[in-house]
């Protein structure tokens, strides 16, 4: 098989597997270092990626630069580590900031404005909108997080209900949909209230005017097609049809539910769906979720009707095919044959989708029996069905492996050897403390979360992590290459043959 075909086939392998194939023979070593292979990898992971990377793409057009460009984003693709940034001195106009909160809604608008809708504050459910401008002045180029500014809010008419546990979802036309929530403390009196928020920005005066349209979605043909009253649920756009949102789960005052509905925000109507079939998940709230390819995923969460008092953490993973929902009006559930580790994906995590991974932080542990919560940073890879932990560290401090800090997570398990010289008592102020019920977004190479509940009180923020971290000299790649020297070459060839048959339909 010629080198062009090899480069095409190998580009479908995960980056670390390419390092292993590189050790199979001298010929494969040359193929794995070819610019053609890295050109294919850049197309797959960068140009066609939903994420925006902070790298000079003009360099991509220059011969001989593809390998360097790909290596510059390899740390983000593997998600091994994250550097949490101290942005407290980079934010202006803090008088307009949202106060510490949990059960709030948060969404990113125009890849620039972080919009927050208040939930439960110290005094109870609160009506408050806040907007953080991540790029004051609209300067061109990738975001740096070196300057941000809270925007002054002009909201002539407040939406009529104070709730917490609601969702806030951005639509392509700039509107945001708020749905559901609890109206009373103790997670009681869930509502099906919905309203559309519109924003009109004035950069010169650093002001945004907020208007609301209260308009309950209608049902077509099936009066029970909507999700109904719920809180601590999800409302996720379908990437291929972003005006359609998948709403699932949540707390319905007295119990948690497993209802799935699809809302068409262009017609403001629920899409009629047949009753669910397959491995239907138990009712749950506070789970991680996301749409990856043709699948809507649900990971973990908890059952019951009270975050701190009742219910069990759920250690399972489910998915439905989006095409079944949209083309056949069917809800067919599938259970993934994996079990969620005890130190991740408990109740009330905050999650985002990056590539094939669902990345999350925080949440409960040990069923909240003693208010155990964590600040673990982790992911589930929907392509490989594997879980992983992202090692966190603060600027200027050594990496923090949160899986082995008893005082941080309440769990003493560890997957890696403890790093020599790590200071257990060092302050990690830029890293979010152990918490649950924050909200998160992914902005280019930055993971940003805000708010949440801790044993000591409520959080504000934002907390910002740079996911594109250069590896240390003794990190990952050299270890992988060294271990790959012991590979049995026939096993590598067998794996490559299977890949060829899958991707090219032949066995050349």
Tab-separated table of C-alpha atoms in Angstrom:
chain	number	residue	atom	x	y	z
A	1	UNK	CA	0.000	0.000	0.000
A	2	UNK	CA	1.389	3.430	-0.942
A	3	UNK	CA	2.186	6.124	1.592
A	4	UNK	CA	-0.832	8.228	0.628
A	5	UNK	CA	-3.185	5.365	1.528
A	6	UNK	CA	-1.268	4.720	4.754
A	7	UNK	CA	-1.561	8.404	5.691
A	8	UNK	CA	-5.320	8.280	5.079
A	9	UNK	CA	-5.808	5.138	7.164
A	10	UNK	CA	-3.593	6.228	10.068
A	11	UNK	CA	-5.337	9.596	10.313
A	12	UNK	CA	-8.340	7.757	11.790
A	13	UNK	CA	-6.283	6.541	14.747
A	14	UNK	CA	-6.149	8.476	18.028
A	15	UNK	CA	-2.909	10.500	18.248
A	16	UNK	CA	-1.366	8.286	20.944
A	17	UNK	CA	-2.023	5.140	18.871
A	18	UNK	CA	-0.071	6.693	15.998
A	19	UNK	CA	2.929	6.849	18.317
A	20	UNK	CA	2.626	3.110	18.895
A	21	UNK	CA	2.328	2.298	15.174
A	22	UNK	CA	5.414	4.440	14.594
A	23	UNK	CA	7.479	1.860	16.505
A	24	UNK	CA	6.374	-1.102	14.355
A	25	UNK	CA	9.002	-0.679	11.614
A	26	UNK	CA	11.301	1.781	9.909
A	27	UNK	CA	8.778	2.215	7.124
A	28	UNK	CA	5.939	2.986	9.541
A	29	UNK	CA	8.232	5.393	11.392
A	30	UNK	CA	8.622	7.359	8.164
A	31	UNK	CA	4.891	7.276	7.378
A	32	UNK	CA	4.021	8.475	10.868
A	33	UNK	CA	6.357	11.453	10.440
A	34	UNK	CA	5.081	12.423	6.987
A	35	UNK	CA	3.577	15.840	6.382
A	36	UNK	CA	0.784	14.134	4.448
A	37	UNK	CA	-0.388	12.309	7.585
A	38	UNK	CA	-0.307	15.472	9.666
A	39	UNK	CA	-2.151	17.365	6.938
A	40	UNK	CA	-4.938	14.768	7.213
A	41	UNK	CA	-4.885	14.995	11.031
A	42	UNK	CA	-5.189	18.778	10.947
A	43	UNK	CA	-8.155	18.520	8.592
A	44	UNK	CA	-9.868	16.035	10.912
A	45	UNK	CA	-9.078	17.527	14.303
A	46	UNK	CA	-8.740	21.247	13.538
A	47	UNK	CA	-10.399	22.447	10.354
A	48	UNK	CA	-13.448	20.183	10.744
A	49	UNK	CA	-13.528	20.532	14.541
A	50	UNK	CA	-16.417	22.361	16.277
A	51	UNK	CA	-13.819	23.993	18.569
A	52	UNK	CA	-11.726	27.032	17.753
A	53	UNK	CA	-8.024	26.729	18.463
A	54	UNK	CA	-5.587	29.522	19.227
A	55	UNK	CA	-2.998	28.606	16.580
A	56	UNK	CA	-1.725	30.459	13.472
A	57	UNK	CA	-3.588	28.708	10.662
A	58	UNK	CA	-1.706	30.657	7.997
A	59	UNK	CA	1.261	28.524	9.000
A	60	UNK	CA	-0.750	25.470	7.996
A	61	UNK	CA	-0.455	26.524	4.339
A	62	UNK	CA	3.334	26.530	4.453
A	63	UNK	CA	5.111	23.289	3.450
A	64	UNK	CA	6.801	21.538	6.329
A	65	UNK	CA	4.705	23.130	9.081
A	66	UNK	CA	1.838	20.667	9.480
A	67	UNK	CA	3.557	18.547	12.138
A	68	UNK	CA	4.403	21.601	14.254
A	69	UNK	CA	0.848	22.926	14.013
A	70	UNK	CA	-0.659	19.582	15.007
A	71	UNK	CA	1.753	19.121	17.910
A	72	UNK	CA	0.736	22.564	19.205
A	73	UNK	CA	-2.828	21.360	19.809
A	74	UNK	CA	-2.033	17.741	20.771
A	75	UNK	CA	-2.266	18.503	24.518
A	76	UNK	CA	-5.849	19.682	24.057
A	77	UNK	CA	-6.792	16.662	21.967
A	78	UNK	CA	-5.559	14.240	24.612
A	79	UNK	CA	-6.975	16.291	27.533
A	80	UNK	CA	-4.337	15.150	30.005
A	81	UNK	CA	-3.915	18.391	31.933
A	82	UNK	CA	-5.422	21.855	32.439
A	83	UNK	CA	-3.971	25.108	33.738
A	84	UNK	CA	-6.419	27.149	35.815
A	85	UNK	CA	-5.921	30.886	35.338
A	86	UNK	CA	-6.191	33.613	37.941
A	87	UNK	CA	-8.511	36.074	36.188
A	88	UNK	CA	-9.716	38.008	39.235
A	89	UNK	CA	-7.705	41.107	38.285
A	90	UNK	CA	-8.690	40.884	34.609
A	91	UNK	CA	-12.387	41.669	35.083
A	92	UNK	CA	-13.761	45.216	34.984
A	93	UNK	CA	-17.032	46.705	36.270
A	94	UNK	CA	-17.513	44.073	38.974
A	95	UNK	CA	-20.440	46.081	40.370
A	96	UNK	CA	-22.574	44.508	37.628
A	97	UNK	CA	-21.457	40.947	38.414
A	98	UNK	CA	-23.818	38.162	39.395
A	99	UNK	CA	-23.716	37.375	43.095
A	100	UNK	CA	-22.748	33.867	44.346
A	101	UNK	CA	-25.388	31.452	43.093
A	102	UNK	CA	-26.387	27.867	42.308
A	103	UNK	CA	-29.207	26.465	40.194
A	104	UNK	CA	-28.655	29.254	37.657
A	105	UNK	CA	-28.695	29.256	33.859
A	106	UNK	CA	-25.693	30.151	31.688
A	107	UNK	CA	-25.068	30.321	27.948
A	108	UNK	CA	-22.551	31.751	25.473
A	109	UNK	CA	-23.830	34.242	22.879
A	110	UNK	CA	-21.941	35.323	19.736
A	111	UNK	CA	-18.820	33.512	21.001
A	112	UNK	CA	-18.236	36.605	23.128
A	113	UNK	CA	-20.893	37.214	25.773
A	114	UNK	CA	-21.433	34.943	28.769
A	115	UNK	CA	-25.080	35.367	29.777
A	116	UNK	CA	-26.197	34.287	33.257
A	117	UNK	CA	-29.669	34.111	34.733
A	118	UNK	CA	-29.771	34.002	38.511
A	119	UNK	CA	-31.018	30.978	40.421
A	120	UNK	CA	-30.746	30.399	44.182
A	121	UNK	CA	-28.722	32.989	46.100
A	122	UNK	CA	-28.194	33.423	49.842
A	123	UNK	CA	-31.608	35.059	50.249
A	124	UNK	CA	-33.479	32.474	48.110
A	125	UNK	CA	-34.660	32.387	44.453
A	126	UNK	CA	-33.667	35.634	42.790
A	127	UNK	CA	-34.434	37.567	39.593
A	128	UNK	CA	-31.177	38.848	38.130
A	129	UNK	CA	-29.516	38.847	34.710
A	130	UNK	CA	-25.794	39.370	34.251
A	131	UNK	CA	-23.588	39.461	31.146
A	132	UNK	CA	-19.805	39.089	31.039
A	133	UNK	CA	-18.114	40.481	27.923
A	134	UNK	CA	-15.152	38.193	27.220
A	135	UNK	CA	-13.704	40.480	24.556
A	136	UNK	CA	-14.425	44.158	25.332
A	137	UNK	CA	-14.082	46.230	22.183
A	138	UNK	CA	-14.509	43.211	19.904
A	139	UNK	CA	-10.810	42.908	19.142
A	140	UNK	CA	-9.900	40.423	16.416
A	141	UNK	CA	-7.968	37.279	17.158
A	142	UNK	CA	-8.330	34.441	19.651
A	143	UNK	CA	-9.595	35.158	23.148
A	144	UNK	CA	-6.875	35.525	25.772
A	145	UNK	CA	-8.957	35.967	28.968
A	146	UNK	CA	-6.620	38.848	29.867
A	147	UNK	CA	-9.412	41.412	29.827
A	148	UNK	CA	-13.123	40.907	30.567
A	149	UNK	CA	-15.886	43.236	31.636
A	150	UNK	CA	-19.314	42.893	33.251
A	151	UNK	CA	-21.944	44.687	31.184
A	152	UNK	CA	-24.490	47.068	32.702
A	153	UNK	CA	-27.996	45.620	32.432
A	154	UNK	CA	-31.068	47.544	31.293
A	155	UNK	CA	-34.032	45.223	31.910
A	156	UNK	CA	-37.246	47.275	31.883
A	157	UNK	CA	-39.565	44.344	32.554
A	158	UNK	CA	-38.445	41.336	34.534
A	159	UNK	CA	-39.713	37.911	33.588
A	160	UNK	CA	-42.550	37.129	35.971
A	161	UNK	CA	-41.181	34.175	37.957
A	162	UNK	CA	-38.214	33.771	40.331
A	163	UNK	CA	-36.926	30.231	39.835
A	164	UNK	CA	-33.805	28.131	40.308
A	165	UNK	CA	-32.739	24.914	38.606
A	166	UNK	CA	-33.800	26.297	35.209
A	167	UNK	CA	-31.914	26.004	31.908
A	168	UNK	CA	-30.757	28.837	29.651
A	169	UNK	CA	-30.004	27.818	26.052
A	170	UNK	CA	-28.637	30.024	23.251
A	171	UNK	CA	-30.247	29.890	19.795
A	172	UNK	CA	-28.608	30.758	16.434
A	173	UNK	CA	-30.581	34.027	16.103
A	174	UNK	CA	-29.159	35.358	19.374
A	175	UNK	CA	-32.219	34.646	21.532
A	176	UNK	CA	-32.009	32.504	24.636
A	177	UNK	CA	-34.641	30.120	25.975
A	178	UNK	CA	-35.222	29.826	29.717
A	179	UNK	CA	-37.158	26.720	30.727
A	180	UNK	CA	-38.408	25.174	33.948
A	181	UNK	CA	-37.065	25.546	37.470
A	182	UNK	CA	-38.350	25.439	41.062
A	183	UNK	CA	-40.345	28.315	42.513
A	184	UNK	CA	-39.947	27.402	46.206
A	185	UNK	CA	-37.113	26.202	48.422
A	186	UNK	CA	-36.585	22.505	49.041
A	187	UNK	CA	-36.891	21.748	45.289
A	188	UNK	CA	-40.676	22.136	45.450
A	189	UNK	CA	-43.148	23.556	42.969
A	190	UNK	CA	-41.378	22.767	39.692
A	191	UNK	CA	-42.741	24.690	36.718
A	192	UNK	CA	-42.978	24.354	32.943
A	193	UNK	CA	-42.603	28.121	32.590
A	194	UNK	CA	-40.641	29.186	29.496
A	195	UNK	CA	-39.630	32.500	27.985
A	196	UNK	CA	-37.347	33.815	25.258
A	197	UNK	CA	-34.694	36.393	26.175
A	198	UNK	CA	-33.425	38.896	23.590
A	199	UNK	CA	-30.314	41.047	24.037
A	200	UNK	CA	-29.432	44.359	22.386
A	201	UNK	CA	-25.782	45.328	22.971
A	202	UNK	CA	-24.266	48.807	22.995
A	203	UNK	CA	-20.510	48.468	23.236
A	204	UNK	CA	-19.909	52.215	23.462
A	205	UNK	CA	-21.941	52.566	26.653
A	206	UNK	CA	-21.136	49.034	27.894
A	207	UNK	CA	-24.835	48.339	28.223
A	208	UNK	CA	-27.225	45.623	27.124
A	209	UNK	CA	-31.000	45.905	26.966
A	210	UNK	CA	-32.825	42.725	27.940
A	211	UNK	CA	-36.348	41.978	26.723
A	212	UNK	CA	-38.511	38.914	27.337
A	213	UNK	CA	-41.208	37.090	25.419
A	214	UNK	CA	-43.288	34.703	27.495
A	215	UNK	CA	-44.705	32.124	25.135
A	216	UNK	CA	-45.414	28.585	26.297
A	217	UNK	CA	-44.626	25.998	23.578
A	218	UNK	CA	-47.638	24.327	21.989
A	219	UNK	CA	-48.139	20.615	21.332
A	220	UNK	CA	-48.884	19.233	17.878
A	221	UNK	CA	-51.160	16.171	17.669
A	222	UNK	CA	-49.973	14.894	21.049
A	223	UNK	CA	-50.881	16.994	24.111
A	224	UNK	CA	-48.358	15.062	26.231
A	225	UNK	CA	-45.384	15.576	23.922
A	226	UNK	CA	-43.738	18.222	26.121
A	227	UNK	CA	-41.493	17.469	29.094
A	228	UNK	CA	-43.799	19.326	31.498
A	229	UNK	CA	-42.755	20.792	34.840
A	230	UNK	CA	-39.131	20.051	35.747
A	231	UNK	CA	-35.920	21.457	37.228
A	232	UNK	CA	-32.223	20.548	37.222
A	233	UNK	CA	-32.747	19.037	33.759
A	234	UNK	CA	-30.942	19.633	30.461
A	235	UNK	CA	-31.938	21.567	27.314
A	236	UNK	CA	-29.382	20.902	24.582
A	237	UNK	CA	-29.359	22.109	20.937
A	238	UNK	CA	-28.977	19.479	18.221
A	239	UNK	CA	-25.868	20.677	16.287
A	240	UNK	CA	-27.272	19.721	12.864
A	241	UNK	CA	-30.565	21.536	13.599
A	242	UNK	CA	-29.707	24.031	16.389
A	243	UNK	CA	-33.239	25.448	16.697
A	244	UNK	CA	-34.333	22.033	17.970
A	245	UNK	CA	-33.542	21.318	21.629
A	246	UNK	CA	-33.501	18.009	23.484
A	247	UNK	CA	-34.962	18.364	26.994
A	248	UNK	CA	-34.518	15.463	29.375
A	249	UNK	CA	-34.951	14.506	33.005
A	250	UNK	CA	-34.988	16.650	36.106
A	251	UNK	CA	-36.880	16.943	39.393
A	252	UNK	CA	-40.659	17.259	39.154
A	253	UNK	CA	-41.382	18.464	42.727
A	254	UNK	CA	-41.897	14.989	44.206
A	255	UNK	CA	-39.668	12.724	42.088
A	256	UNK	CA	-37.083	12.674	39.326
A	257	UNK	CA	-38.199	11.909	35.775
A	258	UNK	CA	-36.774	10.297	32.627
A	259	UNK	CA	-39.005	12.082	30.105
A	260	UNK	CA	-37.329	13.107	26.825
A	261	UNK	CA	-38.885	15.760	24.590
A	262	UNK	CA	-37.776	17.743	21.554
A	263	UNK	CA	-38.701	21.429	21.277
A	264	UNK	CA	-38.687	23.223	17.917
A	265	UNK	CA	-37.908	26.839	18.798
A	266	UNK	CA	-38.670	28.110	15.270
A	267	UNK	CA	-42.301	27.005	15.473
A	268	UNK	CA	-42.308	27.118	19.300
A	269	UNK	CA	-43.854	23.649	19.403
A	270	UNK	CA	-43.080	20.223	20.822
A	271	UNK	CA	-42.274	17.522	18.289
A	272	UNK	CA	-44.587	14.531	18.851
A	273	UNK	CA	-42.656	11.429	19.911
A	274	UNK	CA	-43.735	7.822	20.426
A	275	UNK	CA	-43.518	6.347	23.960
A	276	UNK	CA	-39.905	5.409	24.857
A	277	UNK	CA	-38.634	1.882	24.274
A	278	UNK	CA	-35.404	-0.034	24.828
A	279	UNK	CA	-33.280	0.216	27.988
A	280	UNK	CA	-35.152	3.188	29.438
A	281	UNK	CA	-33.069	4.977	32.109
A	282	UNK	CA	-34.406	5.574	35.585
A	283	UNK	CA	-35.562	9.075	36.461
A	284	UNK	CA	-32.623	11.385	37.206
A	285	UNK	CA	-31.413	14.939	37.569
A	286	UNK	CA	-28.065	16.719	37.656
A	287	UNK	CA	-26.482	14.399	35.064
A	288	UNK	CA	-23.877	15.176	32.405
A	289	UNK	CA	-25.188	15.181	28.847
A	290	UNK	CA	-24.401	16.190	25.291
A	291	UNK	CA	-24.949	15.477	21.617
A	292	UNK	CA	-21.982	13.838	19.871
A	293	UNK	CA	-22.559	12.888	16.259
A	294	UNK	CA	-25.904	11.096	15.999
A	295	UNK	CA	-26.158	10.300	19.707
A	296	UNK	CA	-27.570	12.151	22.691
A	297	UNK	CA	-25.712	10.947	25.794
A	298	UNK	CA	-26.755	10.890	29.464
A	299	UNK	CA	-24.095	10.100	32.082
A	300	UNK	CA	-24.620	9.562	35.802
A	301	UNK	CA	-26.626	12.018	37.892
A	302	UNK	CA	-28.888	10.958	40.773
A	303	UNK	CA	-32.434	9.836	41.467
A	304	UNK	CA	-34.719	11.160	44.187
A	305	UNK	CA	-36.107	14.653	44.691
A	306	UNK	CA	-33.619	16.427	46.992
A	307	UNK	CA	-29.990	17.097	46.128
A	308	UNK	CA	-28.662	16.971	49.695
A	309	UNK	CA	-31.169	14.812	51.546
A	310	UNK	CA	-32.278	11.894	49.372
A	311	UNK	CA	-31.415	9.769	46.354
A	312	UNK	CA	-28.595	7.604	45.040
A	313	UNK	CA	-25.825	8.596	42.666
A	314	UNK	CA	-26.304	6.729	39.380
A	315	UNK	CA	-23.315	5.023	37.770
A	316	UNK	CA	-24.651	4.298	34.287
A	317	UNK	CA	-24.480	5.711	30.736
A	318	UNK	CA	-27.303	5.851	28.155
A	319	UNK	CA	-27.818	7.223	24.672
A	320	UNK	CA	-30.491	7.654	21.993
A	321	UNK	CA	-29.977	8.203	18.273
A	322	UNK	CA	-30.860	11.749	17.255
A	323	UNK	CA	-31.942	10.519	13.806
A	324	UNK	CA	-34.578	8.342	15.476
A	325	UNK	CA	-35.960	11.425	17.238
A	326	UNK	CA	-36.055	13.684	14.194
A	327	UNK	CA	-36.790	11.309	11.313
A	328	UNK	CA	-38.874	8.550	12.895
A	329	UNK	CA	-40.265	10.294	16.008
A	330	UNK	CA	-38.974	7.396	18.108
A	331	UNK	CA	-37.240	7.394	21.501
A	332	UNK	CA	-35.164	4.202	21.587
A	333	UNK	CA	-32.822	4.060	24.570
A	334	UNK	CA	-29.551	2.110	24.647
A	335	UNK	CA	-27.468	1.403	27.736
A	336	UNK	CA	-23.705	1.542	27.358
A	337	UNK	CA	-21.877	-1.447	28.856
A	338	UNK	CA	-19.716	0.599	31.237
A	339	UNK	CA	-19.897	1.640	34.884
A	340	UNK	CA	-19.121	5.205	35.916
A	341	UNK	CA	-16.170	5.422	38.377
A	342	UNK	CA	-17.034	6.539	41.895
A	343	UNK	CA	-15.013	9.760	41.706
A	344	UNK	CA	-16.797	11.330	38.716
A	345	UNK	CA	-20.182	12.112	37.136
A	346	UNK	CA	-22.179	12.216	40.375
A	347	UNK	CA	-25.159	14.511	40.848
A	348	UNK	CA	-25.049	18.112	39.685
A	349	UNK	CA	-21.892	18.128	37.575
A	350	UNK	CA	-21.361	20.823	34.943
A	351	UNK	CA	-20.418	19.501	31.520
A	352	UNK	CA	-19.496	20.509	27.961
A	353	UNK	CA	-18.815	18.612	24.736
A	354	UNK	CA	-15.355	18.696	23.162
A	355	UNK	CA	-14.922	16.505	20.089
A	356	UNK	CA	-15.982	13.003	21.101
A	357	UNK	CA	-15.564	13.707	24.814
A	358	UNK	CA	-18.061	14.930	27.388
A	359	UNK	CA	-15.984	16.941	29.863
A	360	UNK	CA	-17.270	17.720	33.359
A	361	UNK	CA	-16.201	19.100	36.715
A	362	UNK	CA	-17.438	18.733	40.286
A	363	UNK	CA	-20.513	16.911	41.524
A	364	UNK	CA	-21.394	14.623	44.385
A	365	UNK	CA	-19.655	11.537	45.746
A	366	UNK	CA	-20.807	8.713	48.025
A	367	UNK	CA	-24.487	9.630	47.538
A	368	UNK	CA	-23.990	12.922	49.439
A	369	UNK	CA	-24.235	11.061	52.782
A	370	UNK	CA	-21.949	13.597	54.441
A	371	UNK	CA	-22.183	16.340	51.822
A	372	UNK	CA	-19.224	14.834	49.933
A	373	UNK	CA	-18.522	16.819	46.783
A	374	UNK	CA	-15.480	16.944	44.536
A	375	UNK	CA	-13.540	19.284	42.292
A	376	UNK	CA	-12.355	16.455	40.025
A	377	UNK	CA	-12.006	17.433	36.350
A	378	UNK	CA	-12.736	14.473	34.075
A	379	UNK	CA	-14.313	13.189	30.862
A	380	UNK	CA	-16.099	10.314	29.136
A	381	UNK	CA	-14.969	9.535	25.591
A	382	UNK	CA	-18.070	8.556	23.624
A	383	UNK	CA	-15.931	6.990	20.878
A	384	UNK	CA	-13.920	4.625	23.092
A	385	UNK	CA	-16.309	4.421	26.094
A	386	UNK	CA	-13.387	5.236	28.382
A	387	UNK	CA	-13.255	7.598	31.355
A	388	UNK	CA	-10.303	9.843	32.129
A	389	UNK	CA	-9.150	12.466	34.619
A	390	UNK	CA	-7.717	15.828	33.573
A	391	UNK	CA	-4.894	16.841	35.901
A	392	UNK	CA	-5.393	20.376	37.180
A	393	UNK	CA	-2.760	22.908	38.136
A	394	UNK	CA	-2.640	26.611	38.778
A	395	UNK	CA	-0.319	29.058	37.053
A	396	UNK	CA	3.136	28.695	38.585
A	397	UNK	CA	2.230	25.651	40.692
A	398	UNK	CA	2.862	21.921	40.137
A	399	UNK	CA	0.072	19.717	38.751
A	400	UNK	CA	-2.702	18.705	41.110
A	401	UNK	CA	-4.060	15.184	40.705
A	402	UNK	CA	-7.451	15.674	42.327
A	403	UNK	CA	-8.206	11.949	42.408
A	404	UNK	CA	-5.822	11.388	45.323
A	405	UNK	CA	-6.465	14.357	47.600
A	406	UNK	CA	-8.677	13.023	50.399
A	407	UNK	CA	-9.412	16.484	51.714
A	408	UNK	CA	-10.505	17.599	48.255
A	409	UNK	CA	-12.611	14.705	47.013
A	410	UNK	CA	-13.474	12.502	49.944
A	411	UNK	CA	-12.006	9.592	47.970
A	412	UNK	CA	-8.503	8.221	48.311
A	413	UNK	CA	-8.274	6.343	45.024
A	414	UNK	CA	-5.535	7.232	42.582
A	415	UNK	CA	-4.655	6.195	39.050
A	416	UNK	CA	-1.177	7.697	38.835
A	417	UNK	CA	1.877	7.768	41.043
A	418	UNK	CA	2.074	10.895	43.180
A	419	UNK	CA	4.333	13.489	41.619
A	420	UNK	CA	7.551	14.119	43.459
A	421	UNK	CA	7.685	17.534	45.019
A	422	UNK	CA	3.931	18.171	44.953
A	423	UNK	CA	2.928	20.536	47.730
A	424	UNK	CA	-0.222	19.179	49.366
A	425	UNK	CA	-0.708	22.401	51.331
A	426	UNK	CA	-0.296	24.822	48.434
A	427	UNK	CA	-3.246	27.155	47.856
A	428	UNK	CA	-5.202	26.450	44.682
A	429	UNK	CA	-7.332	29.560	44.527
A	430	UNK	CA	-7.740	29.572	40.730
A	431	UNK	CA	-8.971	25.977	40.786
A	432	UNK	CA	-12.646	25.704	41.753
A	433	UNK	CA	-13.136	24.275	45.254
A	434	UNK	CA	-15.102	21.077	45.799
A	435	UNK	CA	-18.601	21.908	44.625
A	436	UNK	CA	-21.707	20.909	42.736
A	437	UNK	CA	-24.304	22.736	40.656
A	438	UNK	CA	-22.013	25.061	38.709
A	439	UNK	CA	-22.574	25.814	35.009
A	440	UNK	CA	-19.915	25.515	32.292
A	441	UNK	CA	-19.183	26.511	28.687
A	442	UNK	CA	-16.324	25.780	26.277
A	443	UNK	CA	-14.819	28.834	24.561
A	444	UNK	CA	-12.086	27.841	22.133
A	445	UNK	CA	-9.364	26.272	24.240
A	446	UNK	CA	-10.856	27.567	27.509
A	447	UNK	CA	-13.207	25.741	29.872
A	448	UNK	CA	-15.154	28.264	31.980
A	449	UNK	CA	-17.469	27.539	34.902
A	450	UNK	CA	-19.418	29.823	37.229
A	451	UNK	CA	-21.286	29.455	40.510
A	452	UNK	CA	-22.072	26.352	42.517
A	453	UNK	CA	-22.691	25.057	46.029
A	454	UNK	CA	-19.952	24.210	48.557
A	455	UNK	CA	-20.001	23.251	52.226
A	456	UNK	CA	-18.789	26.754	53.019
A	457	UNK	CA	-21.360	28.597	50.890
A	458	UNK	CA	-22.151	29.583	47.319
A	459	UNK	CA	-19.607	30.341	44.567
A	460	UNK	CA	-19.419	33.062	41.981
A	461	UNK	CA	-16.579	33.159	39.429
A	462	UNK	CA	-15.686	32.762	36.685
A	463	UNK	CA	-13.148	29.933	36.947
A	464	UNK	CA	-11.153	29.497	33.737
A	465	UNK	CA	-8.987	26.557	32.608
A	466	UNK	CA	-6.655	26.539	29.604
A	467	UNK	CA	-6.926	23.050	28.095
A	468	UNK	CA	-4.138	23.451	25.536
A	469	UNK	CA	-1.120	22.896	27.788
A	470	UNK	CA	2.328	22.040	26.493
A	471	UNK	CA	3.657	18.732	27.804
A	472	UNK	CA	6.606	18.544	30.155
A	473	UNK	CA	9.780	16.999	28.735
A	474	UNK	CA	9.208	13.718	30.556
A	475	UNK	CA	5.460	13.639	29.967
A	476	UNK	CA	3.184	11.331	27.937
A	477	UNK	CA	4.878	11.045	24.533
A	478	UNK	CA	8.264	9.686	25.612
A	479	UNK	CA	6.578	7.245	27.990
A	480	UNK	CA	4.295	6.008	25.229
A	481	UNK	CA	7.140	5.639	22.737
A	482	UNK	CA	9.248	3.748	25.272
A	483	UNK	CA	6.429	1.318	26.062
A	484	UNK	CA	5.673	0.897	22.371
A	485	UNK	CA	9.116	-0.632	21.818
A	486	UNK	CA	7.818	-3.787	23.486
A	487	UNK	CA	4.850	-4.142	21.132
A	488	UNK	CA	4.516	-7.397	19.234
A	489	UNK	CA	4.676	-6.327	15.590
A	490	UNK	CA	2.124	-8.919	14.313
A	491	UNK	CA	-0.409	-7.486	16.786
A	492	UNK	CA	0.173	-4.008	15.380
A	493	UNK	CA	-0.220	-5.293	11.823
A	494	UNK	CA	-3.443	-7.080	12.785
A	495	UNK	CA	-4.842	-3.857	14.232
A	496	UNK	CA	-3.832	-1.913	11.111
A	497	UNK	CA	-5.419	-4.534	8.850
A	498	UNK	CA	-8.697	-4.203	10.729
A	499	UNK	CA	-8.504	-0.432	10.360
A	500	UNK	CA	-7.874	-0.730	6.612
A	501	UNK	CA	-10.862	-3.009	6.176
A	502	UNK	CA	-13.033	-0.581	8.130
A	503	UNK	CA	-11.937	2.633	6.394
A	504	UNK	CA	-11.048	1.510	2.860
A	505	UNK	CA	-13.123	-1.635	2.508
A	506	UNK	CA	-10.145	-3.700	1.417
A	507	UNK	CA	-7.073	-5.575	2.628
A	508	UNK	CA	-4.276	-4.196	0.420
